[in-house]
């Protein structure tokens, strides 16, 4: 089943985000290689493709996991969690309809 994982950035975490980005992306690449990643990306804090120093308000990942607990465990193990980037995580089942 698909799950949507939303990580919400804390305050003043842009440098921590930059520092953990490589490890974060490596985990996403692993999901992609396994055919389990539908989409992933950050949410700019302002209405701009490149928010610069404004940073990001969080990230969204939609990926396939065997169950909700597996999705939650994967999300909790994210380098952004370890680096203190995410102040909050939400994991919910997702049903793809379109396209």
GROMACS .gro file of C-alpha atoms in nm, residues 11 13 16-17 22 28 30-31 34 41 47 49-50 56 62-63 65 68 70 74-75 83 88 92 96-97:
model
   26
   11UNK     CA    1   1.254   2.678   1.315
   13UNK     CA    2   1.684   2.430   1.047
   16UNK     CA    3   2.080   2.109   0.945
   17UNK     CA    4   1.868   2.025   0.639
   22UNK     CA    5   2.282   1.361   0.108
   28UNK     CA    6   1.488   0.800  -0.131
   30UNK     CA    7   1.693   0.326  -0.254
   31UNK     CA    8   1.311   0.335  -0.255
   34UNK     CA    9   1.309  -0.078  -0.558
   41UNK     CA   10   1.020   1.662  -0.260
   47UNK     CA   11   0.619   3.088  -0.321
   49UNK     CA   12   1.110   2.737  -0.688
   50UNK     CA   13   1.431   2.822  -0.501
   56UNK     CA   14   1.154   2.496   0.346
   62UNK     CA   15   0.473   0.904  -0.110
   63UNK     CA   16   0.608   0.552  -0.108
   65UNK     CA   17   0.539  -0.005   0.238
   68UNK     CA   18   0.151   0.158   0.835
   70UNK     CA   19   0.668  -0.008   0.844
   74UNK     CA   20   1.103   0.420   0.788
   75UNK     CA   21   0.999   0.782   0.843
   83UNK     CA   22   1.943   1.602   1.250
   88UNK     CA   23   0.675   1.681   1.342
   92UNK     CA   24  -0.105   0.825   0.653
   96UNK     CA   25  -0.350   0.681  -0.581
   97UNK     CA   26  -0.633   0.757  -0.822
   0.00000   0.00000   0.00000
